[in-house]
Coordinates of C-alpha atoms and ligand atoms in Angstrom, one line a residue:
M1 CA 116.3 103.8 85.6
G2 CA 114.7 104.1 89.4
Y3 CA 114.2 106.6 92.4
R4 CA 116.5 108.8 94.5
V5 CA 114.8 108.4 97.8
V6 CA 115.1 109.8 101.4
I7 CA 114.4 108.0 104.5
A8 CA 114.1 111.1 107.2
G9 CA 113.4 109.4 111.0
A10 CA 116.0 106.2 109.5
T11 CA 116.9 105.5 113.3
G12 CA 113.5 105.2 114.3
N13 CA 110.9 102.1 114.6
V14 CA 109.2 103.4 111.2
G15 CA 112.4 104.0 109.6
R16 CA 114.4 101.3 109.6
E17 CA 111.1 99.3 109.2
M18 CA 110.6 101.3 105.6
L19 CA 114.3 100.5 104.9
N20 CA 113.2 96.5 105.3
I21 CA 110.0 97.0 103.4
L22 CA 112.0 99.1 100.6
A23 CA 114.4 96.0 100.2
E24 CA 112.1 93.5 100.8
R25 CA 109.6 95.1 97.8
Q26 CA 112.9 96.0 95.5
F27 CA 111.7 98.9 95.0
P28 CA 113.2 100.4 92.6
V29 CA 116.0 102.5 94.1
D30 CA 119.1 104.4 92.6
E31 CA 120.4 106.2 95.3
I32 CA 118.9 106.3 99.0
A33 CA 119.6 109.0 101.6
V34 CA 119.4 108.1 105.4
L35 CA 118.9 111.1 108.0
A36 CA 117.9 111.4 111.7
S37 CA 118.7 114.3 114.2
R38 CA 122.6 115.8 114.7
K39 CA 122.9 113.3 117.9
S40 CA 122.6 110.3 115.4
L41 CA 125.2 111.5 112.7
G42 CA 127.4 108.5 111.7
T43 CA 124.9 105.7 113.2
E44 CA 124.4 102.8 110.7
V45 CA 121.3 101.1 109.3
T46 CA 120.7 98.6 107.3
F47 CA 118.9 98.7 104.1
G48 CA 119.5 94.8 102.1
D49 CA 123.0 93.3 102.5
K50 CA 124.0 97.6 102.5
T51 CA 124.9 99.2 105.7
L52 CA 124.3 103.0 105.6
T53 CA 125.5 105.8 107.9
T54 CA 123.3 108.2 108.7
Q55 CA 123.2 111.8 107.6
D56 CA 121.6 115.1 109.6
L57 CA 118.1 116.1 108.3
D58 CA 118.9 119.5 109.4
T59 CA 121.7 120.5 107.0
F60 CA 120.2 117.9 104.1
D61 CA 119.7 119.2 100.6
F62 CA 116.8 117.7 98.8
A63 CA 117.0 119.4 95.5
G64 CA 117.4 116.4 92.8
W65 CA 116.1 114.1 95.3
D66 CA 112.4 112.3 94.0
M67 CA 110.5 111.2 97.3
A68 CA 111.5 111.9 100.7
L69 CA 109.7 109.0 103.4
F70 CA 109.0 111.0 106.8
A71 CA 109.1 109.5 110.3
V72 CA 109.7 112.5 112.8
G73 CA 107.2 113.1 114.5
S74 CA 104.7 116.0 113.7
D75 CA 107.3 119.0 115.4
A76 CA 110.8 118.3 113.0
T77 CA 107.7 117.5 110.1
K78 CA 106.9 121.2 110.5
K79 CA 110.3 122.3 109.8
Y80 CA 111.8 120.2 107.2
A81 CA 109.1 118.6 104.9
P82 CA 108.1 122.2 103.3
K83 CA 111.5 122.3 102.5
A84 CA 112.0 119.2 100.6
A85 CA 108.6 119.8 98.7
A86 CA 109.8 123.1 97.7
V87 CA 112.5 121.8 95.9
G88 CA 110.2 119.1 94.3
C89 CA 111.0 115.9 96.3
V90 CA 107.4 114.5 97.5
V91 CA 107.2 114.0 101.1
I92 CA 104.7 110.9 102.1
D93 CA 104.6 111.7 106.2
N94 CA 103.7 109.2 108.7
S95 CA 103.1 112.2 111.1
S96 CA 99.7 113.6 111.8
L97 CA 100.6 117.2 110.6
Y98 CA 99.1 117.4 107.2
R99 CA 96.5 114.5 107.7
Y100 CA 93.5 117.1 107.7
D101 CA 94.7 119.3 105.5
H102 CA 92.3 119.7 102.5
D103 CA 95.6 120.0 99.7
V104 CA 96.9 116.9 101.0
P105 CA 95.7 113.6 100.4
L106 CA 95.6 110.9 103.0
I107 CA 95.9 107.1 101.5
V108 CA 95.8 104.0 102.3
P109 CA 96.5 102.4 98.7
E110 CA 94.1 99.3 98.7
V111 CA 91.2 101.8 99.6
N112 CA 91.4 105.3 97.4
P113 CA 94.5 104.9 95.7
Q114 CA 92.7 107.8 93.2
A115 CA 93.8 110.0 95.6
V116 CA 97.3 110.4 94.7
H117 CA 97.1 112.7 91.8
G118 CA 95.8 115.4 94.4
Y119 CA 99.6 115.5 95.6
A120 CA 100.7 118.1 93.5
K121 CA 99.4 121.4 95.3
K122 CA 101.7 120.8 98.2
N123 CA 104.0 117.6 96.8
I124 CA 102.8 116.3 100.3
I125 CA 101.1 113.0 101.0
A126 CA 100.4 112.0 104.4
N127 CA 99.7 108.3 105.4
P128 CA 97.1 107.6 108.2
N129 CA 97.3 106.8 111.8
C130 CA 98.4 103.1 112.5
S131 CA 94.6 102.1 113.8
T132 CA 93.3 103.9 111.3
A133 CA 95.2 102.5 108.5
Q134 CA 94.2 98.3 109.7
M135 CA 90.5 99.3 109.8
V136 CA 89.9 101.1 106.4
V137 CA 91.5 98.0 104.2
A138 CA 88.7 95.6 106.6
L139 CA 85.8 98.7 106.4
K140 CA 85.9 99.7 102.3
P141 CA 85.2 96.4 100.9
L142 CA 82.1 95.8 103.5
H143 CA 80.7 99.3 102.4
D144 CA 81.1 99.1 98.9
R145 CA 78.5 95.8 99.3
A146 CA 76.4 96.7 101.5
K147 CA 76.6 101.2 102.6
I148 CA 78.3 101.4 106.6
K149 CA 76.0 103.3 108.9
R150 CA 78.0 103.7 111.9
V151 CA 81.5 101.8 113.5
V152 CA 81.8 101.4 117.2
V153 CA 85.7 100.3 117.6
S154 CA 87.6 99.4 120.7
T155 CA 91.3 99.2 120.1
Y156 CA 94.4 97.2 121.8
Q157 CA 97.5 99.2 120.8
S158 CA 101.0 98.3 121.1
V159 CA 103.2 100.4 122.6
S160 CA 105.8 100.3 119.7
G161 CA 102.9 103.1 118.4
S162 CA 104.8 105.3 120.6
G163 CA 108.3 105.1 119.6
K164 CA 111.0 103.2 120.9
D165 CA 111.0 104.7 123.9
A166 CA 108.0 102.8 124.7
I167 CA 109.2 99.9 124.1
D168 CA 112.3 100.5 126.7
E169 CA 109.7 101.5 128.9
L170 CA 107.6 98.5 128.6
W171 CA 110.3 96.2 128.6
D172 CA 112.5 97.8 132.3
Q173 CA 109.0 97.8 134.2
T174 CA 108.2 94.3 133.4
K175 CA 112.1 93.1 134.4
A176 CA 111.5 95.3 137.5
V177 CA 108.3 93.5 138.2
Y178 CA 110.6 90.8 139.0
N179 CA 113.2 92.5 140.9
P180 CA 111.3 95.0 143.4
T181 CA 115.0 96.6 144.1
Q182 CA 114.4 98.4 140.7
D183 CA 111.6 101.4 139.9
V184 CA 111.0 102.3 136.6
P185 CA 108.4 104.6 137.0
P186 CA 106.0 105.6 133.8
S187 CA 107.8 108.2 131.8
V188 CA 106.4 107.7 128.4
Y189 CA 103.2 106.9 129.5
T190 CA 101.3 108.2 132.5
K191 CA 100.6 104.9 134.2
Q192 CA 102.8 101.9 134.2
I193 CA 102.2 99.7 130.9
A194 CA 103.8 96.5 132.2
F195 CA 101.0 94.2 133.2
N196 CA 98.6 96.9 132.7
V197 CA 96.1 98.8 130.1
I198 CA 95.5 102.2 129.9
P199 CA 92.9 103.5 127.9
H200 CA 94.5 106.8 127.4
I201 CA 96.6 107.3 123.8
D202 CA 97.4 111.0 122.6
V203 CA 96.0 114.4 124.2
F204 CA 92.5 114.6 125.6
L205 CA 89.9 116.8 123.8
D206 CA 87.1 119.0 125.6
D207 CA 84.6 116.2 124.8
G208 CA 86.2 113.6 126.8
S209 CA 87.4 111.5 123.9
T210 CA 91.4 111.6 123.0
K211 CA 93.5 112.8 120.2
E212 CA 93.7 109.0 119.2
E213 CA 89.8 108.5 119.1
W214 CA 89.1 111.6 117.1
K215 CA 92.1 110.7 114.4
M216 CA 90.1 107.2 113.7
V217 CA 86.8 109.2 113.2
A218 CA 88.0 112.0 110.9
E219 CA 90.8 109.9 109.3
T220 CA 87.9 107.4 108.1
K221 CA 85.9 109.5 107.2
K222 CA 88.6 111.2 104.5
I223 CA 89.7 108.2 103.5
I224 CA 86.0 106.0 103.1
D225 CA 83.1 107.9 103.0
P226 CA 82.1 111.0 105.2
S227 CA 78.6 110.1 106.2
I228 CA 80.2 106.9 107.9
K229 CA 79.6 107.6 112.3
V230 CA 82.5 106.2 113.6
T231 CA 82.8 106.1 117.7
A232 CA 86.3 104.8 119.3
T233 CA 87.9 103.9 122.6
C234 CA 91.4 103.5 122.0
V235 CA 93.5 101.4 124.7
R236 CA 97.2 101.4 125.2
V237 CA 98.0 97.5 126.2
P238 CA 101.7 95.5 126.8
V239 CA 102.2 94.0 123.6
F240 CA 105.5 95.4 121.9
V241 CA 104.2 95.3 117.9
G242 CA 100.7 94.4 116.7
H243 CA 97.7 96.5 116.9
S244 CA 93.7 94.6 117.5
E245 CA 90.7 96.1 117.2
A246 CA 87.5 95.0 118.6
I247 CA 85.1 96.4 115.5
N248 CA 81.2 96.7 115.4
I249 CA 79.7 97.4 112.3
E250 CA 75.2 98.4 111.1
F251 CA 74.9 98.7 107.9
E252 CA 72.7 100.2 105.6
D253 CA 71.6 96.8 103.8
F254 CA 71.7 93.4 105.3
L255 CA 75.2 91.6 105.1
D256 CA 75.4 88.0 106.1
E257 CA 78.5 86.6 108.0
D258 CA 79.7 84.4 105.3
E259 CA 79.4 87.0 102.6
A260 CA 81.2 89.2 104.5
R261 CA 84.0 86.2 105.3
D262 CA 84.1 85.9 101.2
I263 CA 84.1 89.7 100.5
L264 CA 87.1 89.9 102.9
R265 CA 89.0 86.9 101.7
E266 CA 89.2 88.7 98.6
A267 CA 89.8 92.0 99.2
P268 CA 93.3 93.5 98.6
G269 CA 95.6 93.4 101.9
I270 CA 93.3 90.8 104.3
M271 CA 93.8 87.3 105.3
V272 CA 91.5 86.1 107.0
I273 CA 92.0 83.4 109.6
D274 CA 88.5 82.5 111.4
K275 CA 87.9 78.9 112.2
R276 CA 85.6 79.3 115.2
E277 CA 87.5 77.2 117.0
D278 CA 90.4 77.2 119.9
G279 CA 93.5 78.8 118.6
G280 CA 91.6 79.7 115.0
Y281 CA 92.2 83.7 114.9
V282 CA 94.8 85.6 114.8
T283 CA 96.7 87.3 117.8
P284 CA 99.1 90.4 117.5
V285 CA 102.3 88.2 118.1
E286 CA 101.5 86.2 114.9
C287 CA 100.8 89.7 112.8
V288 CA 104.7 91.0 113.3
G289 CA 106.6 91.1 110.0
D290 CA 104.1 90.4 107.9
F291 CA 102.3 92.5 105.2
A292 CA 98.5 91.8 105.8
T293 CA 95.9 92.7 107.9
F294 CA 94.2 89.9 109.5
I295 CA 90.5 89.5 110.3
S296 CA 89.1 87.0 112.4
R297 CA 85.9 86.2 114.6
I298 CA 83.6 87.3 112.0
R299 CA 79.7 86.8 113.4
Q300 CA 76.2 88.4 113.1
D301 CA 75.6 91.1 115.5
S302 CA 72.0 89.8 116.7
T303 CA 71.7 93.1 119.0
L304 CA 71.2 95.0 115.2
D305 CA 69.6 94.4 112.1
N306 CA 72.2 94.9 109.9
G307 CA 75.2 94.1 112.4
L308 CA 78.4 92.4 112.0
N309 CA 81.6 92.1 114.6
L310 CA 85.2 91.0 114.1
W311 CA 88.4 91.1 115.3
C312 CA 91.5 92.8 113.0
V313 CA 95.2 93.0 113.7
S314 CA 98.2 94.0 112.2
D315 CA 101.5 94.8 112.5
N316 CA 101.3 98.9 113.7
L317 CA 104.8 99.2 112.2
R318 CA 104.3 97.9 108.8
K319 CA 100.7 98.4 107.6
G320 CA 100.6 101.0 110.3
A321 CA 103.2 103.4 109.1
A322 CA 106.3 101.9 107.0
L323 CA 104.1 99.4 105.2
N324 CA 101.7 102.0 104.3
A325 CA 104.4 104.7 103.2
V326 CA 106.3 102.7 100.7
Q327 CA 102.7 101.1 98.8
I328 CA 102.3 105.0 98.6
A329 CA 105.9 105.5 97.0
E330 CA 104.9 102.7 94.9
L331 CA 101.8 104.1 93.5
L332 CA 103.0 107.8 93.1
G333 CA 106.2 105.8 91.1
R334 CA 103.1 103.7 89.4
E335 CA 101.2 106.9 88.5
V336 CA 102.7 109.9 88.6
L337 CA 106.7 110.0 88.5
K338 CA 107.0 106.3 85.9
K339 CA 110.5 105.9 86.3
G340 CA 112.1 102.2 87.3
Ligands
NAP401 N1 105.0 103.4 115.4 C1 103.8 103.7 114.6 O1 103.1 102.3 115.3 C2 103.7 104.7 113.6 C3 102.6 104.3 113.4 C4 101.9 105.6 112.3 C5 103.1 106.9 112.5 N2 103.4 106.9 112.8 C6 104.3 108.3 113.4 O2 105.9 107.9 112.7 C7 106.7 108.8 113.3 C8 107.9 108.4 113.8 O3 107.2 107.4 114.7 P1 108.8 106.0 115.0 O4 107.6 105.4 115.9 O5 109.7 105.9 114.0 O6 109.4 107.2 116.6 P2 110.8 106.5 117.0 O7 111.2 105.5 117.0 O8 110.8 107.7 118.3 O9 112.0 107.5 115.6 C9 111.9 109.1 115.7 C10 112.8 109.1 114.6 O10 112.7 110.2 113.9 C11 114.2 110.7 114.5 N3 114.1 112.8 115.1 C12 113.4 113.2 115.8 N4 113.4 114.2 115.3 C13 114.0 114.8 115.0 C14 114.3 115.9 114.9 N5 114.3 117.4 115.1 N6 115.8 116.0 113.3 C15 115.6 114.9 112.8 N7 115.1 113.6 112.8 C16 114.2 113.7 114.0 C17 115.2 110.1 115.2 O11 116.2 110.7 115.3 P3 117.0 110.2 116.3 O12 117.6 108.8 116.3 O13 118.6 110.6 115.9 O14 116.5 110.8 117.8 C18 114.5 109.2 115.3 O15 115.3 108.8 113.6 C19 105.9 109.6 114.4 O16 104.8 110.9 113.5 C20 104.9 109.0 114.8 O17 103.5 109.6 115.2 C21 104.4 106.3 114.1

């Protein structure tokens, strides 16, 4: 016997990727419902070799469904996730709405799978921000060995992290650069994204940081260890899919770069590609469609007593969203619901 699974936001970037990953990983599905807004009613989406027809999230009855994977943004989540949770359908949410709620576990299955048992307080589990998810997969095994004191991270985040309209904006602006009769003014972003980089993701906070930067700080603390200090600069770059991060780590204890490489090679969810030669590292284009978080450029930071630098790349629609959500669904099934 398998699960009755709902995908809310099935016409979006993350929702479509969730359907692909459920099929790829042969998640035990008995029945699946795909939901989006009323304007997408009847839109067809693919699940393995099946074609499914989208239903309206607004009128859907969640009673009798085991779990609902939500990828609809915070506003729609606020309206619909409590309805699902109230009738016993466990919500696995991709938005930021519940991530900092003490009664909702925030889970990256390679890092804090034990947190799944906290789902029952609200019947909701939160999926972290895309930049945090890939970073904590890399940090956790190193923290276990040498205790991380401080992390300085700069991100290079792809436009797919802002939804499907952002992908169109990069595509249209890129074409317009070669055709000056077309003008594609910024809409999703505040400045041109084609052939540019924008040091601004999500809203500004009073201290001059952005909400995206704050999320990396707060979520790393919640998922791994509140004692880890994180400072982040989050930048949008003209890449369609795949987030990259330059990460500087200061440890309590000395950790040699070779030992760090060995630890990461053994760590779940990580693939080390680190050849110290031309092309011996991973770039976002190469990580698309993959499950792994790729680590390259592991090296000692000689300006610190106990410091390392590394380069971390992952498919933001997969580990940063859909894959992590499906891994949470697998964990919930294995540890709690025990069907299939
Ligand atoms: N992309 C990433 O890397 C990433 C990573 C982590 C988390 N997330 C989060 O995942 C969520 C979805 O992101 P996305 O990139 O997939 O966005 P997207 O491509 O813009 O898709 C949004 C989806 O939500 C649906 N939706 C929006 N408002 C709705 C409403 N009021 N009622 C019903 N359905 C509604 C849309 O349906 P229609 O097609 O009918 O409008 C569409 O299916 C967001 O919360 C985002 O922050 C994304």
